[in-house]
Coordinates of C-alpha atoms in Angstrom, one line a residue:
X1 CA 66.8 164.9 -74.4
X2 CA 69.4 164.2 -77.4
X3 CA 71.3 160.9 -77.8
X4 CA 74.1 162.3 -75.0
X5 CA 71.2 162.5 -72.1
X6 CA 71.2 165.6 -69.8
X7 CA 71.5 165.7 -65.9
X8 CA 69.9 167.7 -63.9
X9 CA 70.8 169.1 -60.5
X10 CA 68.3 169.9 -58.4
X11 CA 69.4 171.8 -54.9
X12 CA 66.8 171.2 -51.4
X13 CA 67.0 173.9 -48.8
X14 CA 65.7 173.8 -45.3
X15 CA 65.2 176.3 -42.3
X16 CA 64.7 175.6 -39.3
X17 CA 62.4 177.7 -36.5
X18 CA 65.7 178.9 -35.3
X19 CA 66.9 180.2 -38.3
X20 CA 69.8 177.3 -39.0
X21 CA 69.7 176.5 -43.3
X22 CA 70.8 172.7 -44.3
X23 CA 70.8 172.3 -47.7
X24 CA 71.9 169.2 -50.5
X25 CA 71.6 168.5 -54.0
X26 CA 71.1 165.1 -56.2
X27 CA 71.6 164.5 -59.7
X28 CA 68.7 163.3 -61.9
X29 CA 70.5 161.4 -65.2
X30 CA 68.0 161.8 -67.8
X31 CA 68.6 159.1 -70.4
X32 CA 67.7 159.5 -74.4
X33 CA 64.9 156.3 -75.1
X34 CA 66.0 155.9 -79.6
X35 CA 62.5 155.1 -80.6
X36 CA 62.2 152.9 -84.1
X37 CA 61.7 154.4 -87.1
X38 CA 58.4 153.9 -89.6
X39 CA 58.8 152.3 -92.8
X40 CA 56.1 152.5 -95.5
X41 CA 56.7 151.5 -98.4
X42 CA 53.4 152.8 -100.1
X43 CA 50.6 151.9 -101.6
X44 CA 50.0 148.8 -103.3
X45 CA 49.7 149.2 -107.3
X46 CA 48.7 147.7 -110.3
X47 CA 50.5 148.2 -113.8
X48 CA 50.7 146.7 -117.0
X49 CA 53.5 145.1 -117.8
X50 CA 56.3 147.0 -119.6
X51 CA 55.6 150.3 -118.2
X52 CA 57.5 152.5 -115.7
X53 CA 56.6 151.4 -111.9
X54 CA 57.7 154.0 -109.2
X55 CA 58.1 152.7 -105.7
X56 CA 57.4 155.4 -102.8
X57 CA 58.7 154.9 -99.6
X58 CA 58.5 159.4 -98.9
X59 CA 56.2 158.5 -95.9
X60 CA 58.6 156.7 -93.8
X61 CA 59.6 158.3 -90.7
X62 CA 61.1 158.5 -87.6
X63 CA 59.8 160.5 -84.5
X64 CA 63.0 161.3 -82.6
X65 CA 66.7 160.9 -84.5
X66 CA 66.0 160.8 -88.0
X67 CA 66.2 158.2 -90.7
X68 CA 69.7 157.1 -91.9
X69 CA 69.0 154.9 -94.4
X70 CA 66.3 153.4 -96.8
X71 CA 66.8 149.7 -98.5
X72 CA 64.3 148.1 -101.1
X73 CA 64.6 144.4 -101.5
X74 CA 63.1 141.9 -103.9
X75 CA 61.0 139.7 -102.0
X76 CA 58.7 137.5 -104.7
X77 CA 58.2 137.1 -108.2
X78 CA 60.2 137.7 -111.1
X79 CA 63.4 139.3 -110.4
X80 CA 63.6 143.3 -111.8
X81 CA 66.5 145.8 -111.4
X82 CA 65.7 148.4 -109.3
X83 CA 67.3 152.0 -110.5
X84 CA 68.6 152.5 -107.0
X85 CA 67.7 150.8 -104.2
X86 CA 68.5 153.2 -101.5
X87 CA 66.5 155.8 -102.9
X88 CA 63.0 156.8 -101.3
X89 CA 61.7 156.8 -104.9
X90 CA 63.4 153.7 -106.6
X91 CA 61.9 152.5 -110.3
X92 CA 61.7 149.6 -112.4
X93 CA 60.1 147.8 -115.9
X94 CA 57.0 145.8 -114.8
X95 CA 58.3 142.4 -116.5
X96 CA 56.5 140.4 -119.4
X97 CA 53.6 138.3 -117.8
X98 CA 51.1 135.3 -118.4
X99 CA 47.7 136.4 -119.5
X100 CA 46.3 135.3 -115.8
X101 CA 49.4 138.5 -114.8
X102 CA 51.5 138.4 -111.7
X103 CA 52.6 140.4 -109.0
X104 CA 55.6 141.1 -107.1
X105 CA 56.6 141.6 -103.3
X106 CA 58.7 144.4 -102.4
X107 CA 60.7 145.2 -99.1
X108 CA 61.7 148.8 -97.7
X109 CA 64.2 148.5 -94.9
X110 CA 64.4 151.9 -92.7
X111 CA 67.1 152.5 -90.7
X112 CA 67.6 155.0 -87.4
X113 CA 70.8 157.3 -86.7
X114 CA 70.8 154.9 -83.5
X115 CA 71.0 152.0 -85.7
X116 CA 67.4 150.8 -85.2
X117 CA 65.4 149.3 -88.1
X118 CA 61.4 148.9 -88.9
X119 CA 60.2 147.3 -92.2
X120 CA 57.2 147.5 -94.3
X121 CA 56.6 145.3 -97.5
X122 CA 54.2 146.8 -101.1
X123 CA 52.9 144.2 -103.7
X124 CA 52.8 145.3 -107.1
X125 CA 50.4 143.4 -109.1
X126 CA 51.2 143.0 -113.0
X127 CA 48.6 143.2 -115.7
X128 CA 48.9 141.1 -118.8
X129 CA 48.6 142.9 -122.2
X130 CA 47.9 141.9 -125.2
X131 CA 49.7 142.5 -128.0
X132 CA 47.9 142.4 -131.6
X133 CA 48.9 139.8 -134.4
X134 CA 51.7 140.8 -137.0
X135 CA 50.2 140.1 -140.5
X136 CA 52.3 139.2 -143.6
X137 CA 50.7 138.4 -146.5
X138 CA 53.6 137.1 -148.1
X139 CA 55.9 138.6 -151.2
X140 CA 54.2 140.9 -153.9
X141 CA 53.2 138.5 -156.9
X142 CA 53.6 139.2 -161.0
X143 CA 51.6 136.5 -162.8
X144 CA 50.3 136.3 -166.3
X145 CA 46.6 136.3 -166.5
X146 CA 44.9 133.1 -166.4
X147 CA 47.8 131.5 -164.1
X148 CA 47.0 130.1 -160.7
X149 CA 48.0 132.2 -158.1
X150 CA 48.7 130.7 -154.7
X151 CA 48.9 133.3 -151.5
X152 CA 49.7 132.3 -148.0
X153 CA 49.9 133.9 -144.9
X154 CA 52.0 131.7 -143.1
X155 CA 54.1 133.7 -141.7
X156 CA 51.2 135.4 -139.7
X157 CA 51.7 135.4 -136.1
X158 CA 50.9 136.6 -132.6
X159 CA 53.8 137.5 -129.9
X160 CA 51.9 136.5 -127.0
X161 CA 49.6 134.1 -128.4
X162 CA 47.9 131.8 -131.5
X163 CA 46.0 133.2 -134.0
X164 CA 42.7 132.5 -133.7
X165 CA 41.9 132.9 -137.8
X166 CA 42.9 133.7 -141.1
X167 CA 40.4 136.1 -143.4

């Protein structure tokens, strides 16, 4: 039945050998059971960090009075803005990590059009990457022949790192 129930009237006859008819009726109330919805929040993934990471919660369901609302929350690591956090597909920027990476812990929150809720949680593990070193070899030199020249590449370095050697 739909969320307002249904009755149901149901009308018993009888005859007897002499012909004489009593009859009655009862109700049956059927009540509407609101069963919970399904959340999934997808798959668990692994990206690198900075890229584009799309969370899927399309699966989620319900089997009887539709889903009214979706909800992603934050649960662990470090804290990203989601694009929109009612939406089925919500996105983010995987953030910077340590080499040994990271993951995060997300939270999709399903709600009923009867108000009941069912959760489901997706990690989304985070991949180090490493950047290459930026090289400067220093200014463009005009010397006389015969002079000393001294070069340096001090001002070398690696974004996410030390530099290992000079050549």
């Amino acid at each position: 039945v739909d969320p307002d129930g249904e009755a149901l009237i149901f009308q018993l006859t009888v005859n007897d050998t002499d012909g004489l008819e009593g009859s009655d009726t009862c109700i049956v109330n059927v009540t509407w059971n609101n069963l919970p919805p399904i959340a999934d929040a997808g798959s668990d993934q692994t990206v690198s960090e900075g890229s584009k990471v799309i969370l899927n919660g399309f699966e989620s369901s319900d089997p009887d009075d539709g889903i009214y609302s979706r909800y992603w929350t934050q649960m662990f690591g470090k804290p990203v803005s989601l694009s929109d956090p009612t939406a089925v597909y919500p996105s983010f920027i995987a953030p910077d990590v340590e080499p040994d990476g990271d993951y995060l812990i997300f939270q999709l929150t399903v709600t009923d059009t009867g108000g009941l809720k069912s959760t489901d949680a997706c990690f989304v593990n985070i991949s180090w990457v490493n950047q290459p070193p930026i090289a400067d070899a220093g200014a463009d030199q005009t010397v006389a022949e015969g002079v000393p020249v001294t070069l340096s590449g001090s001002n070398s370095y690696d974004p996410d790192g030390e530099i290992d050697e000079i050549a």
